[in-house]
Short mmCIF file of C-alpha atoms in Angstrom, two decimals:
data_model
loop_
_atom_site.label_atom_id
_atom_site.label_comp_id
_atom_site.label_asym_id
_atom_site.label_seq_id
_atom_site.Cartn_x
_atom_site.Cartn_y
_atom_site.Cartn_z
CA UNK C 1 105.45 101.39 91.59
CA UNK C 2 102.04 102.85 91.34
CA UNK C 3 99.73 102.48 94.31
CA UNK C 4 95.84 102.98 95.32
CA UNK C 5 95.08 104.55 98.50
CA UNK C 6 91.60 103.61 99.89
CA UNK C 7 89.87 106.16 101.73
CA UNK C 8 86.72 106.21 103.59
CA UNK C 9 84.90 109.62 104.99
CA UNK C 10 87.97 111.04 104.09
CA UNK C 11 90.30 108.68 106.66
CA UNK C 12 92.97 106.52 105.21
CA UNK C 13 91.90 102.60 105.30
CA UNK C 14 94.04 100.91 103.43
CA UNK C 15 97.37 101.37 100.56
CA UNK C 16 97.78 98.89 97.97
CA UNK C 17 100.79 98.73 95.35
CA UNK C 18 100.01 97.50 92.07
CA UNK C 19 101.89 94.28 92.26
CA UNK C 20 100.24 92.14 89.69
CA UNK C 21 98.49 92.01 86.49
CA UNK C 22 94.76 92.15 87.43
CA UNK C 23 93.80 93.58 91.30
CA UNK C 24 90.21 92.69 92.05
CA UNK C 25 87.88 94.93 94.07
CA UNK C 26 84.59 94.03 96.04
CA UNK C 27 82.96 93.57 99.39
CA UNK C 28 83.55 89.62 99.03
CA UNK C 29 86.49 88.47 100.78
CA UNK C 30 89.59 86.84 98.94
CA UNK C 31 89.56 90.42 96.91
CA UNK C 32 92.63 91.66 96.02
CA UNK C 33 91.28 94.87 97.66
CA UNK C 34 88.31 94.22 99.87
CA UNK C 35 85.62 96.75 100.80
CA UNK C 36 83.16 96.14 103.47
CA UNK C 37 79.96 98.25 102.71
CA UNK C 38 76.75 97.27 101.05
CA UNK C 39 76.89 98.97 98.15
CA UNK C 40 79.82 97.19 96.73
CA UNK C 41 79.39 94.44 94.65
CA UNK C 42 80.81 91.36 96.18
CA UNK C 43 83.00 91.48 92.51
CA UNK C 44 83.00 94.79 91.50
CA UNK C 45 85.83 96.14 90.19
CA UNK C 46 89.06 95.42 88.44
CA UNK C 47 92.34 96.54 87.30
CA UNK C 48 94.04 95.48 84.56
CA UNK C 49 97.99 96.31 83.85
CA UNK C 50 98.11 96.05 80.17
CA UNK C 51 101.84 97.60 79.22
CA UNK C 52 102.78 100.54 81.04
CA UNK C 53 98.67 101.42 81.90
CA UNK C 54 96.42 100.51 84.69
CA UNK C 55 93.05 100.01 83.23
CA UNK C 56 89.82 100.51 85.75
CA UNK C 57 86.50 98.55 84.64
CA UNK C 58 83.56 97.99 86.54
CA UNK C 59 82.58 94.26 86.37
CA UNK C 60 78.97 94.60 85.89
CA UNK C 61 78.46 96.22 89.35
CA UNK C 62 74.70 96.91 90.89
CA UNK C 63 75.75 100.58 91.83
CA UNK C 64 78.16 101.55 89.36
CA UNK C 65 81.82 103.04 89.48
CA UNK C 66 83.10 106.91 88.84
CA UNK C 67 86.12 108.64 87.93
CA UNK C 68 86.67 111.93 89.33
CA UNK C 69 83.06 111.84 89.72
CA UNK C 70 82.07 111.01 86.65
CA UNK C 71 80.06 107.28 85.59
CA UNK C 72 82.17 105.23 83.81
CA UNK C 73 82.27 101.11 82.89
CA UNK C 74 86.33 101.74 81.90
CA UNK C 75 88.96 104.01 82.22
CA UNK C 76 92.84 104.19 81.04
CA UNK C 77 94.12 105.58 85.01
CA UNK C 78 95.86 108.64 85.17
CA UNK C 79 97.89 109.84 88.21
CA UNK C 80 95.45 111.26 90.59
CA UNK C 81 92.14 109.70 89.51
CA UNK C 82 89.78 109.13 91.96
CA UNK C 83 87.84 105.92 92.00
CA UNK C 84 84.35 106.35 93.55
CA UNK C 85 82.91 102.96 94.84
CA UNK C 86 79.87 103.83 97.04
CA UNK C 87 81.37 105.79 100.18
CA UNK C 88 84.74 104.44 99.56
CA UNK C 89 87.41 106.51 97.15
CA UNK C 90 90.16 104.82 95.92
CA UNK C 91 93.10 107.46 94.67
CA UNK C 92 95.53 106.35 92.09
CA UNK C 93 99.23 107.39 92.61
CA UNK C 94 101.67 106.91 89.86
CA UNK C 95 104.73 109.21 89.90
CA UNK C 96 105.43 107.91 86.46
CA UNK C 97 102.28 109.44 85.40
CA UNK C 98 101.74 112.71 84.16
CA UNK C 99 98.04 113.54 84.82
CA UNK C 100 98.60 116.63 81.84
CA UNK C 101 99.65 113.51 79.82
CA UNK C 102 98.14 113.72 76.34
CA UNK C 103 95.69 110.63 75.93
CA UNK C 104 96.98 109.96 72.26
CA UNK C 105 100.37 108.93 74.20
CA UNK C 106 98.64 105.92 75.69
CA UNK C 107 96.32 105.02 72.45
CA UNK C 108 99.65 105.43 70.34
CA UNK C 109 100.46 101.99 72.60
CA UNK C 110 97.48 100.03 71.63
CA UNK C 111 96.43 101.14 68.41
CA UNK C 112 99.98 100.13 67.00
CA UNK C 113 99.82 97.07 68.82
CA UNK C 114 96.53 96.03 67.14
CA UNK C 115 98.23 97.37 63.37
CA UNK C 116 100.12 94.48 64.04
CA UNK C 117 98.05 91.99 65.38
CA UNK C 118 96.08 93.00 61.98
CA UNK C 119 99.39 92.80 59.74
CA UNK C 120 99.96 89.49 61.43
CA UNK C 121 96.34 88.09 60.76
CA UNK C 122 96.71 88.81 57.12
CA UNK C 123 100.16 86.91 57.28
CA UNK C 124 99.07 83.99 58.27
CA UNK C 125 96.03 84.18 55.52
CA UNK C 126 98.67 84.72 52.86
CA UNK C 127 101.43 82.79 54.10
CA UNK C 128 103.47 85.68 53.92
CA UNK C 129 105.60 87.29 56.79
CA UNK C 130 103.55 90.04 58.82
CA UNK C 131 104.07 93.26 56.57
CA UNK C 132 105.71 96.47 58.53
CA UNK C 133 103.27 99.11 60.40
CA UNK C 134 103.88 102.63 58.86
CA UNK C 135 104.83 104.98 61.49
CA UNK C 136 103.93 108.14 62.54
CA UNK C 137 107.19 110.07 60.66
CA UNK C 138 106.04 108.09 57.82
CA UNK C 139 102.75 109.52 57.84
CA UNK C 140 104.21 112.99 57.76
CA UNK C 141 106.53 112.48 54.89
CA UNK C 142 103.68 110.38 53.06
CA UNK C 143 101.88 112.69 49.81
CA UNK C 144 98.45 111.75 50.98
CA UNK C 145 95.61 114.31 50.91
CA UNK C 146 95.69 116.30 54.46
CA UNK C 147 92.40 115.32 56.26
CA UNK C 148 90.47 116.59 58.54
CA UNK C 149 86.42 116.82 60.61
CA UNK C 150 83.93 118.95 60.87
CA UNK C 151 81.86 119.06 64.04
CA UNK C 152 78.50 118.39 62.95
CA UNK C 153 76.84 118.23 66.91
CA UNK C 154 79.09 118.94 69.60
CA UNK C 155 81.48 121.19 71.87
CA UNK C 156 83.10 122.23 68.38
CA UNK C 157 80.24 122.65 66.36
CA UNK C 158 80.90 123.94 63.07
CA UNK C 159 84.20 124.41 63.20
CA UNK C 160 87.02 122.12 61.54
CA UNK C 161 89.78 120.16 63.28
CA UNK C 162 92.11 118.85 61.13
CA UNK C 163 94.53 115.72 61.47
CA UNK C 164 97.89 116.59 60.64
CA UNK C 165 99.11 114.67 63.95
CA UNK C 166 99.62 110.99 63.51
CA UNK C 167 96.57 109.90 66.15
CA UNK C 168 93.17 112.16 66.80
CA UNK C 169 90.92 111.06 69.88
CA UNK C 170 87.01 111.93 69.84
CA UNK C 171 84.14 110.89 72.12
CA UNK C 172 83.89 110.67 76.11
CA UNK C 173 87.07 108.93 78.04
CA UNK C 174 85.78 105.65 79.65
CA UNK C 175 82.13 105.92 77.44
CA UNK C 176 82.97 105.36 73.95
CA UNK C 177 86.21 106.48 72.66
CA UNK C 178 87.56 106.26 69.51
CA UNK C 179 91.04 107.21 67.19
CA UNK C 180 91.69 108.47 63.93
CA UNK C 181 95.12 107.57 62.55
CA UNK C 182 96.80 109.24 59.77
CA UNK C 183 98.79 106.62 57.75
CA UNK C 184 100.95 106.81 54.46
CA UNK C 185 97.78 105.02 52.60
CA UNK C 186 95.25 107.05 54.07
CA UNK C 187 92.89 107.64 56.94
CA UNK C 188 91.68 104.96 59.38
CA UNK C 189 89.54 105.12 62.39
CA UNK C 190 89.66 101.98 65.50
CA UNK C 191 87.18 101.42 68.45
CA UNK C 192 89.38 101.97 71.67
CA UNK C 193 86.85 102.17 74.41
CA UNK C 194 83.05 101.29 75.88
CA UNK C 195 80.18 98.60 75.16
CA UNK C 196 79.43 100.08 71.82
CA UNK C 197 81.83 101.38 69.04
CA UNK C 198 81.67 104.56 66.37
CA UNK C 199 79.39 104.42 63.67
CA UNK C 200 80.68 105.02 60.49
CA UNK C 201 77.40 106.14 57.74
CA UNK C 202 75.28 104.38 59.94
CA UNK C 203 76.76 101.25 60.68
CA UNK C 204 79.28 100.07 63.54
CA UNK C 205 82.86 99.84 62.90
CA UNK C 206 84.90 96.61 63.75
CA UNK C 207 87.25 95.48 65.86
CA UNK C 208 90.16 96.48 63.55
CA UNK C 209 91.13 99.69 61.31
CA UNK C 210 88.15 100.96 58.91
CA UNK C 211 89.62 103.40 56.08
CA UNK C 212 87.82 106.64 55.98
CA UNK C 213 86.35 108.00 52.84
CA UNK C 214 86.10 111.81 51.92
CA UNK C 215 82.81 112.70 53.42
CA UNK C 216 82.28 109.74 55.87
CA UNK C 217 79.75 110.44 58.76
CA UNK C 218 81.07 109.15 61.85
CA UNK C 219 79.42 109.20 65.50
CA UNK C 220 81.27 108.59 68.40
CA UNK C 221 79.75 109.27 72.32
CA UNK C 222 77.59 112.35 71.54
CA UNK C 223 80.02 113.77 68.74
CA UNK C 224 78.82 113.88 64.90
CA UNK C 225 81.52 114.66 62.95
CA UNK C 226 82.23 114.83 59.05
CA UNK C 227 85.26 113.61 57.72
CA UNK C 228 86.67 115.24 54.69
CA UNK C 229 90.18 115.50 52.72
CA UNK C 230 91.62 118.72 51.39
#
């Protein structure tokens, strides 16, 4: 079971196994995880079990919550990560948790889970039972056009990544994070993380899957990227 160990000028104060599906965090008491300094909100933190992940978000704190030192409003929880709350650090330990883990592993959870919330929308529209979600050998053995980005403004400027793997991540974990999915009918890209989602040519994509066009501009944290099929 996975566990958070609370830590405070570097001395142990407290362990906590992740027990149920939402631990709260703050200086108020009746927290799931209580934290006596002024500089926690009296709510300001949770996690969230969705599946097999433990999901950090900061609840609108006055100070703000990092991740291995780094600002962030949510955050899929790796084994390791360090939770920064004012002076207090709050290490996540999950044997079952490969901190090398790819990040596509986890999205590969959700964004298949919302294909079929999706499928299952347009059911119910139709009448119509909820229509199978392609799957990732599918998209391998489909004939579609192999696609691909070019980075426009970033850490791979100019250069061209392209998506023969079933899911593609882009932005800043636990800012704004999006996926490109290769499917048998095409190319689709879904918001997976942070207040605002990718723009697509200007304009923000939905909560579902958008199909990408040949040529598409899409921005996602401080990544430009071009979207093109061979």
């Amino acid at each position: 079971m996975a566990k958070l160990v609370v830590t405070l000028n570097g001395a142990v104060v407290g362990n906590h196994f992740i027990d149920k599906a939402r631990i709260a965090i703050g200086r108020r008491a009746g927290n799931d995880i209580q934290l006596d300094s002024p500089g926690v909100s009296k709510e300001h933190a949770a996690i969230q079990t969705v599946g097999n992940d433990h999901i950090f978000e900061d609840i609108g704190s006055t100070n703000g919550s990092t991740v291995n030192g780094g600002r962030v409003s949510r955050h899929i929880l790796q084994n390791g990560d360090v939770i920064g709350l004012d002076a207090y650090q709050i290490k996540y330990v999950n044997a079952k948790a490969n901190p090398e883990m790819d990040f596509d592993r986890t999205l590969m959870i959700n964004t298949t889970n919302l294909e079929i919330g999706i499928a299952r929308d347009a059911a119910e529209k139709t009448g119509g039972r909820p229509a199978l979600v392609p799957t990732a050998r599918a998209s391998r053995r489909s004939g579609f056009p192999l696609g691909g980005v070019r980075d426009l403004h970033g850490k791979f400027a100019e250069n061209e990544i392209e998506l023969e793997q079933p899911l593609k991540t882009f932005g800043a974990t636990g800012l704004q994070t999006a996926v490109i999915m290769r499917r048998p009918q095409g190319y689709f890209i879904a918001h997976v993380e942070g207040n605002k989602p990718a723009r697509v040519n200007g304009q923000a994509i939905g909560e579902g899957l958008q199909a990408l066009q040949d040529g598409d501009l899409i921005e996602v944290g401080r990544e430009k990227l071009e979207f093109f099929l061979r």
